[in-house]
CSV table of C-alpha atoms in Angstrom, one decimal:
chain,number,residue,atom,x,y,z
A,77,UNK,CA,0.0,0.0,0.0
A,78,UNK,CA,0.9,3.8,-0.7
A,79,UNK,CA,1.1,4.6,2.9
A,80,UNK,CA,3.9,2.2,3.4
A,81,UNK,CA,6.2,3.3,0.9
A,82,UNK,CA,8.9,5.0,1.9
A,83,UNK,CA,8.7,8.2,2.7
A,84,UNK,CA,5.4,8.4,2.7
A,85,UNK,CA,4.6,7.9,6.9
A,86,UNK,CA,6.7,11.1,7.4
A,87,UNK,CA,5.2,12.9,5.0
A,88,UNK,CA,2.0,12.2,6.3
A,89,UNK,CA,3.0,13.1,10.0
A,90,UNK,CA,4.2,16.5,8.3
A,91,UNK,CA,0.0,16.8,6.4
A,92,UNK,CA,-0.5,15.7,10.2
A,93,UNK,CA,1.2,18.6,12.5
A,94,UNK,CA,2.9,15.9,14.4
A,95,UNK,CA,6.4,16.3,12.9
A,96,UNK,CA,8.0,19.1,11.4
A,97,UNK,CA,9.4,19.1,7.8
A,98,UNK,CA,13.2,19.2,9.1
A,99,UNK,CA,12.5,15.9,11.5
A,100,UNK,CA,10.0,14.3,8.5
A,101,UNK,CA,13.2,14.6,5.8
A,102,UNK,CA,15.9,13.2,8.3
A,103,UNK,CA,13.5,10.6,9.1
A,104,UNK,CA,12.9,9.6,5.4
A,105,UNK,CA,16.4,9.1,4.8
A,106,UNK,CA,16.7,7.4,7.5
A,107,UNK,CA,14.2,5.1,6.8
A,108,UNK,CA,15.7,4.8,3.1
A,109,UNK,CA,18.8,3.6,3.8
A,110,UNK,CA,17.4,1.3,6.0
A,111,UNK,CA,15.4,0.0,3.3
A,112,UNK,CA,18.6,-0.2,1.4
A,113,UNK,CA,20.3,-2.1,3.6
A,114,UNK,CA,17.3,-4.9,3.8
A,115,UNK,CA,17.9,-5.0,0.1
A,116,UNK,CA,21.6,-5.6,0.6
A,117,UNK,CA,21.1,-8.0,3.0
A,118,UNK,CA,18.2,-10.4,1.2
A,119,UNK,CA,20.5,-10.1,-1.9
A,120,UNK,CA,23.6,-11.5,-0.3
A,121,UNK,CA,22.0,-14.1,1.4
A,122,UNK,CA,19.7,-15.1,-1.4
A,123,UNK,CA,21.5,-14.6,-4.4
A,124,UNK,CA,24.9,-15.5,-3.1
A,125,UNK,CA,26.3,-16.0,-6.4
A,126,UNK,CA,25.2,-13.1,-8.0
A,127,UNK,CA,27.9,-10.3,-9.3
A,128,UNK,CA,28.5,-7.6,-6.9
A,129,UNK,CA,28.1,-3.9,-7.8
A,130,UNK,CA,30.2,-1.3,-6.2
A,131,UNK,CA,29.7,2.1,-7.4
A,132,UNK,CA,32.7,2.9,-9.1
A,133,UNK,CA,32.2,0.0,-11.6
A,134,UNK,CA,28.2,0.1,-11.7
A,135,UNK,CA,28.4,1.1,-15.4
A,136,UNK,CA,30.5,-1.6,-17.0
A,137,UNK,CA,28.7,-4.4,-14.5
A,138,UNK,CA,25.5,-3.7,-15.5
A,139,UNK,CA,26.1,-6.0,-18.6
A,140,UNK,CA,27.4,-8.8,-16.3
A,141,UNK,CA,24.4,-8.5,-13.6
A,142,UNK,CA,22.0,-8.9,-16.4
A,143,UNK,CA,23.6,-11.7,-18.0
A,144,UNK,CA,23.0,-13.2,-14.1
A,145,UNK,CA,19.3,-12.3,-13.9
A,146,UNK,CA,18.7,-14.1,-17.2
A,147,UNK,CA,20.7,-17.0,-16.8
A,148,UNK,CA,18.7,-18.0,-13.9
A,149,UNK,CA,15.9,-17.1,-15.0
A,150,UNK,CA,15.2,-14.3,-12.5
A,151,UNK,CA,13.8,-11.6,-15.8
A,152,UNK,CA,10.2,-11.5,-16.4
């Protein structure tokens, strides 16, 4: 649902009066990176073979992680 995406609860509290636009944003990227981190985390432990991407090479493994989705079958 909407309401659970992030971002979203804060910005509602703001609509709400019960947290102030400053504490809503620090809160939402909070809650980002934490939702990041899940990511992270369910990737590692359930694609354990899957190619790594580290930012400074994102662009030229791109080719190689999609190569990996499709060879097991993980493409819709």
């Amino acid at each position: 649902p909407l309401t659970k995406a992030v971002g979203v609860p804060e910005l509602l509290a703001v609509h709400r009066g019960t947290l102030s636009l400053g504490a809503a944003i620090t809160a939402a990227q909070a809650a980002s990176r934490q939702y990041a981190k899940r990511q992270t985390t369910w990737c590692r432990t359930q694609l354990g073979t899957a190619p790594r991407s580290y930012t400074q090479d994102y662009c030229a493994q791109t080719g190689d992680f999609f190569s990996f989705l499709d060879a097991n079958r993980l493409t819709g």
